């Protein structure tokens, strides 16, 4: 029997989206995981960036139990998360031309690294410029975005392009424009966003693919273990020591 409560409808919508990305994005997920595995095997470093709520999915793959230790968060002051005051400043900074170039020029990224850029709309200046600049530096780019935005919105970058236009691999989250899955006659606006759940799942699928690909090549994937299981801290210390030149969230 179908659950027609708002909670049940949201779960149904999220599950449908997850099934779609599982089935329709299988090849991009494989390509993205292989790209990350190639980068690790080749001595490169891994970075992830997202602005505002898109940063949640980026943070979920950094310093993560069960995740790749080499994934680093690329931060832009005032943009990562919603802790900046006022919160609307973060949204405004996403539209500032030149900010991404300054960030990348002062970051540890270099040729041979890989950068995951997460932007639901992919239309703002910051993610577009970041992808363009990163590739010009010899960094390979994985974009996670909703491709639908490119056909129904206007780019806010001077080039008129979107994040999806400047990536080596694009993962389409399939999220509808506006990122709200539910409507009710008694509520004047759509509600219940699912982009975080779907984007996070997409990226974890990529990480799983990368780890398995490395293992298939006879390379032990540099994974972290939970500090809340016996031996976890000792395991992580070994990984941090072995890969200390490619981890930037450790001092």
PDB file of C-alpha atoms in Angstrom:
ATOM      1  CA  UNK A   1       0.000   0.000   0.000  1.00  0.00           C
ATOM      2  CA  UNK A   2       1.452   3.352  -1.037  1.00  0.00           C
ATOM      3  CA  UNK A   3       2.264   5.874   1.686  1.00  0.00           C
ATOM      4  CA  UNK A   4       0.669   9.152   0.577  1.00  0.00           C
ATOM      5  CA  UNK A   5       1.846  11.200   3.533  1.00  0.00           C
ATOM      6  CA  UNK A   6       4.274  14.015   2.684  1.00  0.00           C
ATOM      7  CA  UNK A   7       7.080  11.976   4.249  1.00  0.00           C
ATOM      8  CA  UNK A   8       6.179   8.937   2.189  1.00  0.00           C
ATOM      9  CA  UNK A   9       5.921  10.994  -0.989  1.00  0.00           C
ATOM     10  CA  UNK A  10       9.340  12.505  -0.367  1.00  0.00           C
ATOM     11  CA  UNK A  11      10.934   9.098   0.188  1.00  0.00           C
ATOM     12  CA  UNK A  12       9.295   7.868  -3.024  1.00  0.00           C
ATOM     13  CA  UNK A  13      10.626  10.864  -4.950  1.00  0.00           C
ATOM     14  CA  UNK A  14      14.141  10.445  -3.554  1.00  0.00           C
ATOM     15  CA  UNK A  15      14.148   6.712  -4.272  1.00  0.00           C
ATOM     16  CA  UNK A  16      12.986   7.341  -7.834  1.00  0.00           C
ATOM     17  CA  UNK A  17      15.793   9.829  -8.365  1.00  0.00           C
ATOM     18  CA  UNK A  18      18.353   7.429  -6.901  1.00  0.00           C
ATOM     19  CA  UNK A  19      17.120   4.679  -9.213  1.00  0.00           C
ATOM     20  CA  UNK A  20      17.414   7.028 -12.179  1.00  0.00           C
ATOM     21  CA  UNK A  21      20.982   8.040 -11.441  1.00  0.00           C
ATOM     22  CA  UNK A  22      21.897   4.410 -10.746  1.00  0.00           C
ATOM     23  CA  UNK A  23      20.566   3.323 -14.129  1.00  0.00           C
ATOM     24  CA  UNK A  24      21.205   6.364 -16.319  1.00  0.00           C
ATOM     25  CA  UNK A  25      24.537   7.560 -14.893  1.00  0.00           C
ATOM     26  CA  UNK A  26      26.273   4.181 -14.616  1.00  0.00           C
ATOM     27  CA  UNK A  27      28.801   5.001 -17.334  1.00  0.00           C
ATOM     28  CA  UNK A  28      29.679   8.501 -16.039  1.00  0.00           C
ATOM     29  CA  UNK A  29      30.057   7.054 -12.530  1.00  0.00           C
ATOM     30  CA  UNK A  30      32.434   4.434 -13.884  1.00  0.00           C
ATOM     31  CA  UNK A  31      34.365   7.061 -15.835  1.00  0.00           C
ATOM     32  CA  UNK A  32      34.604   9.371 -12.816  1.00  0.00           C
ATOM     33  CA  UNK A  33      35.753   6.556 -10.540  1.00  0.00           C
ATOM     34  CA  UNK A  34      38.351   5.509 -13.091  1.00  0.00           C
ATOM     35  CA  UNK A  35      39.564   9.094 -13.419  1.00  0.00           C
ATOM     36  CA  UNK A  36      40.086   9.306  -9.654  1.00  0.00           C
ATOM     37  CA  UNK A  37      41.826   5.917  -9.591  1.00  0.00           C
ATOM     38  CA  UNK A  38      44.106   7.018 -12.437  1.00  0.00           C
ATOM     39  CA  UNK A  39      44.943  10.183 -10.504  1.00  0.00           C
ATOM     40  CA  UNK A  40      45.791   8.297  -7.311  1.00  0.00           C
ATOM     41  CA  UNK A  41      47.864   5.720  -9.188  1.00  0.00           C
ATOM     42  CA  UNK A  42      49.693   8.475 -11.039  1.00  0.00           C
ATOM     43  CA  UNK A  43      50.709  10.318  -7.868  1.00  0.00           C
ATOM     44  CA  UNK A  44      48.116  13.068  -8.133  1.00  0.00           C
ATOM     45  CA  UNK A  45      45.942  14.595  -5.444  1.00  0.00           C
ATOM     46  CA  UNK A  46      42.162  14.761  -5.189  1.00  0.00           C
ATOM     47  CA  UNK A  47      40.041  17.810  -4.364  1.00  0.00           C
ATOM     48  CA  UNK A  48      36.329  18.525  -4.025  1.00  0.00           C
ATOM     49  CA  UNK A  49      34.478  21.832  -4.077  1.00  0.00           C
ATOM     50  CA  UNK A  50      30.883  22.888  -3.651  1.00  0.00           C
ATOM     51  CA  UNK A  51      29.278  26.197  -2.733  1.00  0.00           C
ATOM     52  CA  UNK A  52      26.464  26.594  -0.223  1.00  0.00           C
ATOM     53  CA  UNK A  53      24.449  23.402   0.166  1.00  0.00           C
ATOM     54  CA  UNK A  54      26.427  21.815  -2.675  1.00  0.00           C
ATOM     55  CA  UNK A  55      29.349  21.875  -0.260  1.00  0.00           C
ATOM     56  CA  UNK A  56      27.617  19.248   1.878  1.00  0.00           C
ATOM     57  CA  UNK A  57      28.293  16.559  -0.714  1.00  0.00           C
ATOM     58  CA  UNK A  58      31.893  17.748  -1.076  1.00  0.00           C
ATOM     59  CA  UNK A  59      32.457  17.602   2.669  1.00  0.00           C
ATOM     60  CA  UNK A  60      30.940  14.126   2.803  1.00  0.00           C
ATOM     61  CA  UNK A  61      33.880  12.676   0.836  1.00  0.00           C
ATOM     62  CA  UNK A  62      36.628  14.462   2.793  1.00  0.00           C
ATOM     63  CA  UNK A  63      38.234  12.906   5.902  1.00  0.00           C
ATOM     64  CA  UNK A  64      35.527  10.270   5.764  1.00  0.00           C
ATOM     65  CA  UNK A  65      35.477   6.847   7.380  1.00  0.00           C
ATOM     66  CA  UNK A  66      35.330   4.399   4.499  1.00  0.00           C
ATOM     67  CA  UNK A  67      36.446   7.111   2.080  1.00  0.00           C
ATOM     68  CA  UNK A  68      39.603   7.943   0.174  1.00  0.00           C
ATOM     69  CA  UNK A  69      42.114   9.687   2.407  1.00  0.00           C
ATOM     70  CA  UNK A  70      43.468  11.715  -0.513  1.00  0.00           C
ATOM     71  CA  UNK A  71      40.248  13.664  -1.057  1.00  0.00           C
ATOM     72  CA  UNK A  72      40.779  17.246   0.090  1.00  0.00           C
ATOM     73  CA  UNK A  73      38.263  20.059   0.436  1.00  0.00           C
ATOM     74  CA  UNK A  74      38.953  23.070  -1.761  1.00  0.00           C
ATOM     75  CA  UNK A  75      37.634  26.010   0.213  1.00  0.00           C
ATOM     76  CA  UNK A  76      36.537  29.458  -0.883  1.00  0.00           C
ATOM     77  CA  UNK A  77      36.105  31.838   2.077  1.00  0.00           C
ATOM     78  CA  UNK A  78      32.470  32.728   2.659  1.00  0.00           C
ATOM     79  CA  UNK A  79      31.166  30.115   0.225  1.00  0.00           C
ATOM     80  CA  UNK A  80      31.585  26.714   1.875  1.00  0.00           C
ATOM     81  CA  UNK A  81      28.391  25.990   3.813  1.00  0.00           C
ATOM     82  CA  UNK A  82      25.909  28.466   5.242  1.00  0.00           C
ATOM     83  CA  UNK A  83      27.881  29.584   8.288  1.00  0.00           C
ATOM     84  CA  UNK A  84      28.854  32.944   6.760  1.00  0.00           C
ATOM     85  CA  UNK A  85      26.817  35.904   8.019  1.00  0.00           C
ATOM     86  CA  UNK A  86      24.579  36.845   6.408  1.00  0.00           C
ATOM     87  CA  UNK A  87      23.976  33.500   4.700  1.00  0.00           C
ATOM     88  CA  UNK A  88      22.972  35.335   1.526  1.00  0.00           C
ATOM     89  CA  UNK A  89      26.581  36.555   1.142  1.00  0.00           C
ATOM     90  CA  UNK A  90      27.626  33.068   0.061  1.00  0.00           C
ATOM     91  CA  UNK A  91      25.097  33.136  -2.772  1.00  0.00           C
ATOM     92  CA  UNK A  92      26.339  36.552  -3.854  1.00  0.00           C
ATOM     93  CA  UNK A  93      29.984  35.422  -3.884  1.00  0.00           C
ATOM     94  CA  UNK A  94      29.127  32.601  -6.297  1.00  0.00           C
ATOM     95  CA  UNK A  95      28.386  35.269  -8.891  1.00  0.00           C
ATOM     96  CA  UNK A  96      31.674  37.180  -8.551  1.00  0.00           C
ATOM     97  CA  UNK A  97      33.890  37.002 -11.617  1.00  0.00           C
ATOM     98  CA  UNK A  98      37.570  36.310 -10.947  1.00  0.00           C
ATOM     99  CA  UNK A  99      37.106  34.735  -7.516  1.00  0.00           C
ATOM    100  CA  UNK A 100      37.680  31.160  -8.689  1.00  0.00           C
ATOM    101  CA  UNK A 101      40.906  32.056 -10.484  1.00  0.00           C
ATOM    102  CA  UNK A 102      42.334  33.730  -7.390  1.00  0.00           C
ATOM    103  CA  UNK A 103      41.408  30.722  -5.263  1.00  0.00           C
ATOM    104  CA  UNK A 104      43.008  28.229  -7.629  1.00  0.00           C
ATOM    105  CA  UNK A 105      46.159  30.291  -8.065  1.00  0.00           C
ATOM    106  CA  UNK A 106      46.714  30.240  -4.291  1.00  0.00           C
ATOM    107  CA  UNK A 107      45.638  26.608  -3.770  1.00  0.00           C
ATOM    108  CA  UNK A 108      47.795  23.467  -3.828  1.00  0.00           C
ATOM    109  CA  UNK A 109      46.226  22.216  -7.077  1.00  0.00           C
ATOM    110  CA  UNK A 110      48.649  21.400  -9.840  1.00  0.00           C
ATOM    111  CA  UNK A 111      48.740  19.567 -13.152  1.00  0.00           C
ATOM    112  CA  UNK A 112      47.898  15.906 -12.744  1.00  0.00           C
ATOM    113  CA  UNK A 113      45.417  16.451  -9.904  1.00  0.00           C
ATOM    114  CA  UNK A 114      41.662  15.883 -10.061  1.00  0.00           C
ATOM    115  CA  UNK A 115      38.936  18.255  -8.911  1.00  0.00           C
ATOM    116  CA  UNK A 116      35.286  17.404  -8.268  1.00  0.00           C
ATOM    117  CA  UNK A 117      33.067  20.481  -8.632  1.00  0.00           C
ATOM    118  CA  UNK A 118      29.509  20.251  -7.335  1.00  0.00           C
ATOM    119  CA  UNK A 119      26.942  22.821  -8.410  1.00  0.00           C
ATOM    120  CA  UNK A 120      23.272  22.005  -8.733  1.00  0.00           C
ATOM    121  CA  UNK A 121      22.522  24.675 -11.327  1.00  0.00           C
ATOM    122  CA  UNK A 122      26.022  24.912 -12.787  1.00  0.00           C
ATOM    123  CA  UNK A 123      25.138  28.428 -13.949  1.00  0.00           C
ATOM    124  CA  UNK A 124      26.996  30.702 -11.539  1.00  0.00           C
ATOM    125  CA  UNK A 125      30.332  32.331 -12.322  1.00  0.00           C
ATOM    126  CA  UNK A 126      32.256  30.562  -9.546  1.00  0.00           C
ATOM    127  CA  UNK A 127      31.848  26.881 -10.576  1.00  0.00           C
ATOM    128  CA  UNK A 128      32.087  27.667 -14.295  1.00  0.00           C
ATOM    129  CA  UNK A 129      35.253  29.718 -13.904  1.00  0.00           C
ATOM    130  CA  UNK A 130      36.710  27.167 -11.500  1.00  0.00           C
ATOM    131  CA  UNK A 131      36.283  24.362 -14.018  1.00  0.00           C
ATOM    132  CA  UNK A 132      37.736  26.453 -16.848  1.00  0.00           C
ATOM    133  CA  UNK A 133      40.730  27.615 -14.823  1.00  0.00           C
ATOM    134  CA  UNK A 134      41.420  24.168 -13.353  1.00  0.00           C
ATOM    135  CA  UNK A 135      41.546  22.553 -16.770  1.00  0.00           C
ATOM    136  CA  UNK A 136      43.851  25.275 -18.041  1.00  0.00           C
ATOM    137  CA  UNK A 137      46.213  24.299 -15.212  1.00  0.00           C
ATOM    138  CA  UNK A 138      46.215  20.655 -16.270  1.00  0.00           C
ATOM    139  CA  UNK A 139      43.733  19.524 -13.613  1.00  0.00           C
ATOM    140  CA  UNK A 140      41.070  17.015 -14.634  1.00  0.00           C
ATOM    141  CA  UNK A 141      37.542  18.016 -13.651  1.00  0.00           C
ATOM    142  CA  UNK A 142      34.503  15.990 -12.641  1.00  0.00           C
ATOM    143  CA  UNK A 143      31.299  18.033 -12.562  1.00  0.00           C
ATOM    144  CA  UNK A 144      28.227  17.066 -10.560  1.00  0.00           C
ATOM    145  CA  UNK A 145      25.223  19.102 -11.647  1.00  0.00           C
ATOM    146  CA  UNK A 146      21.640  19.029 -12.898  1.00  0.00           C
ATOM    147  CA  UNK A 147      21.927  19.228 -16.664  1.00  0.00           C
ATOM    148  CA  UNK A 148      18.301  20.401 -16.904  1.00  0.00           C
ATOM    149  CA  UNK A 149      19.316  23.862 -15.689  1.00  0.00           C
ATOM    150  CA  UNK A 150      21.384  24.445 -18.823  1.00  0.00           C
ATOM    151  CA  UNK A 151      18.329  24.154 -21.046  1.00  0.00           C
ATOM    152  CA  UNK A 152      15.936  26.234 -18.937  1.00  0.00           C
ATOM    153  CA  UNK A 153      18.022  28.942 -17.263  1.00  0.00           C
ATOM    154  CA  UNK A 154      20.538  31.586 -18.306  1.00  0.00           C
ATOM    155  CA  UNK A 155      24.214  31.239 -17.460  1.00  0.00           C
ATOM    156  CA  UNK A 156      25.610  33.838 -15.054  1.00  0.00           C
ATOM    157  CA  UNK A 157      29.128  33.472 -16.446  1.00  0.00           C
ATOM    158  CA  UNK A 158      30.372  35.920 -19.061  1.00  0.00           C
ATOM    159  CA  UNK A 159      30.992  33.037 -21.485  1.00  0.00           C
ATOM    160  CA  UNK A 160      27.342  32.023 -21.406  1.00  0.00           C
ATOM    161  CA  UNK A 161      28.385  28.466 -20.604  1.00  0.00           C
ATOM    162  CA  UNK A 162      27.671  26.116 -17.707  1.00  0.00           C
ATOM    163  CA  UNK A 163      29.721  23.857 -15.478  1.00  0.00           C
ATOM    164  CA  UNK A 164      28.824  20.855 -17.632  1.00  0.00           C
ATOM    165  CA  UNK A 165      30.600  22.477 -20.600  1.00  0.00           C
ATOM    166  CA  UNK A 166      34.028  22.422 -18.933  1.00  0.00           C
ATOM    167  CA  UNK A 167      34.377  18.956 -17.417  1.00  0.00           C
ATOM    168  CA  UNK A 168      36.156  15.741 -18.312  1.00  0.00           C
ATOM    169  CA  UNK A 169      33.244  13.810 -16.813  1.00  0.00           C
ATOM    170  CA  UNK A 170      29.738  15.093 -16.006  1.00  0.00           C
ATOM    171  CA  UNK A 171      27.440  13.428 -13.479  1.00  0.00           C
ATOM    172  CA  UNK A 172      23.812  14.475 -13.943  1.00  0.00           C
ATOM    173  CA  UNK A 173      21.869  14.451 -10.666  1.00  0.00           C
ATOM    174  CA  UNK A 174      18.541  14.609 -12.554  1.00  0.00           C
ATOM    175  CA  UNK A 175      17.227  17.150 -10.020  1.00  0.00           C
ATOM    176  CA  UNK A 176      14.404  19.288 -11.382  1.00  0.00           C
ATOM    177  CA  UNK A 177      14.879  23.044 -11.554  1.00  0.00           C
ATOM    178  CA  UNK A 178      14.083  24.589  -8.195  1.00  0.00           C
ATOM    179  CA  UNK A 179      15.159  21.516  -6.201  1.00  0.00           C
ATOM    180  CA  UNK A 180      11.824  20.836  -4.520  1.00  0.00           C
ATOM    181  CA  UNK A 181      10.042  17.512  -4.908  1.00  0.00           C
ATOM    182  CA  UNK A 182       6.627  18.147  -3.346  1.00  0.00           C
ATOM    183  CA  UNK A 183       3.663  20.463  -3.821  1.00  0.00           C
ATOM    184  CA  UNK A 184       0.429  20.889  -1.886  1.00  0.00           C
ATOM    185  CA  UNK A 185      -2.584  23.060  -2.631  1.00  0.00           C
ATOM    186  CA  UNK A 186      -2.337  24.462   0.878  1.00  0.00           C
ATOM    187  CA  UNK A 187       1.330  25.531   0.514  1.00  0.00           C
ATOM    188  CA  UNK A 188       2.151  28.336  -1.931  1.00  0.00           C
ATOM    189  CA  UNK A 189       5.670  27.129  -2.806  1.00  0.00           C
ATOM    190  CA  UNK A 190       7.161  23.745  -3.746  1.00  0.00           C
ATOM    191  CA  UNK A 191       9.134  22.122  -0.925  1.00  0.00           C
ATOM    192  CA  UNK A 192      11.286  19.133   0.159  1.00  0.00           C
ATOM    193  CA  UNK A 193      14.641  19.311  -1.726  1.00  0.00           C
ATOM    194  CA  UNK A 194      16.412  16.064  -2.610  1.00  0.00           C
ATOM    195  CA  UNK A 195      19.624  17.290  -4.239  1.00  0.00           C
ATOM    196  CA  UNK A 196      21.837  16.640  -1.216  1.00  0.00           C
ATOM    197  CA  UNK A 197      20.714  13.030  -0.848  1.00  0.00           C
ATOM    198  CA  UNK A 198      21.110  12.289  -4.551  1.00  0.00           C
ATOM    199  CA  UNK A 199      24.394  14.139  -5.058  1.00  0.00           C
ATOM    200  CA  UNK A 200      25.941  12.542  -1.987  1.00  0.00           C
ATOM    201  CA  UNK A 201      24.913   9.086  -3.190  1.00  0.00           C
ATOM    202  CA  UNK A 202      26.347   9.790  -6.645  1.00  0.00           C
ATOM    203  CA  UNK A 203      29.700  10.786  -5.197  1.00  0.00           C
ATOM    204  CA  UNK A 204      29.861   7.824  -2.847  1.00  0.00           C
ATOM    205  CA  UNK A 205      29.209   5.572  -5.846  1.00  0.00           C
ATOM    206  CA  UNK A 206      32.157   7.241  -7.574  1.00  0.00           C
ATOM    207  CA  UNK A 207      34.370   6.733  -4.513  1.00  0.00           C
ATOM    208  CA  UNK A 208      33.399   3.060  -4.333  1.00  0.00           C
ATOM    209  CA  UNK A 209      34.261   2.681  -8.007  1.00  0.00           C
ATOM    210  CA  UNK A 210      37.624   4.371  -7.529  1.00  0.00           C
ATOM    211  CA  UNK A 211      38.546   2.140  -4.581  1.00  0.00           C
ATOM    212  CA  UNK A 212      37.549  -1.043  -6.409  1.00  0.00           C
ATOM    213  CA  UNK A 213      39.389   0.059  -9.563  1.00  0.00           C
ATOM    214  CA  UNK A 214      42.595   0.618  -7.609  1.00  0.00           C
ATOM    215  CA  UNK A 215      42.241  -2.777  -5.957  1.00  0.00           C
ATOM    216  CA  UNK A 216      41.725  -4.426  -9.359  1.00  0.00           C
ATOM    217  CA  UNK A 217      45.081  -2.960 -10.396  1.00  0.00           C
ATOM    218  CA  UNK A 218      46.807  -4.393  -7.339  1.00  0.00           C
ATOM    219  CA  UNK A 219      46.999  -1.020  -5.579  1.00  0.00           C
ATOM    220  CA  UNK A 220      45.710  -0.780  -2.012  1.00  0.00           C
ATOM    221  CA  UNK A 221      43.236   2.124  -2.023  1.00  0.00           C
ATOM    222  CA  UNK A 222      44.195   4.719   0.614  1.00  0.00           C
ATOM    223  CA  UNK A 223      41.031   4.361   2.703  1.00  0.00           C
ATOM    224  CA  UNK A 224      40.287   5.769   6.130  1.00  0.00           C
ATOM    225  CA  UNK A 225      38.671   3.771   8.911  1.00  0.00           C
ATOM    226  CA  UNK A 226      36.328   4.997  11.615  1.00  0.00           C
ATOM    227  CA  UNK A 227      38.053   6.273  14.737  1.00  0.00           C
ATOM    228  CA  UNK A 228      35.217   4.658  16.688  1.00  0.00           C
ATOM    229  CA  UNK A 229      36.290   1.106  15.879  1.00  0.00           C
ATOM    230  CA  UNK A 230      39.216  -0.602  17.577  1.00  0.00           C
ATOM    231  CA  UNK A 231      42.423   0.041  15.654  1.00  0.00           C
ATOM    232  CA  UNK A 232      40.894   2.821  13.573  1.00  0.00           C
ATOM    233  CA  UNK A 233      43.204   5.596  14.759  1.00  0.00           C
ATOM    234  CA  UNK A 234      46.291   3.433  14.255  1.00  0.00           C
ATOM    235  CA  UNK A 235      45.152   2.546  10.749  1.00  0.00           C
ATOM    236  CA  UNK A 236      44.551   6.186   9.872  1.00  0.00           C
ATOM    237  CA  UNK A 237      47.909   7.298  11.247  1.00  0.00           C
ATOM    238  CA  UNK A 238      49.600   4.840   8.899  1.00  0.00           C
ATOM    239  CA  UNK A 239      47.643   6.165   5.923  1.00  0.00           C
ATOM    240  CA  UNK A 240      48.321   9.792   6.885  1.00  0.00           C
ATOM    241  CA  UNK A 241      52.045   9.089   7.139  1.00  0.00           C
ATOM    242  CA  UNK A 242      52.231   7.201   3.859  1.00  0.00           C
ATOM    243  CA  UNK A 243      50.343   9.884   1.926  1.00  0.00           C
ATOM    244  CA  UNK A 244      51.258  12.990   3.928  1.00  0.00           C
ATOM    245  CA  UNK A 245      52.400  14.860   0.808  1.00  0.00           C
ATOM    246  CA  UNK A 246      48.958  14.477  -0.769  1.00  0.00           C
ATOM    247  CA  UNK A 247      46.732  15.256   2.215  1.00  0.00           C
ATOM    248  CA  UNK A 248      46.105  18.921   3.017  1.00  0.00           C
ATOM    249  CA  UNK A 249      43.678  18.712   5.937  1.00  0.00           C
ATOM    250  CA  UNK A 250      46.522  17.458   8.171  1.00  0.00           C
ATOM    251  CA  UNK A 251      49.139  19.767   9.621  1.00  0.00           C
TER     252      UNK A 251
END
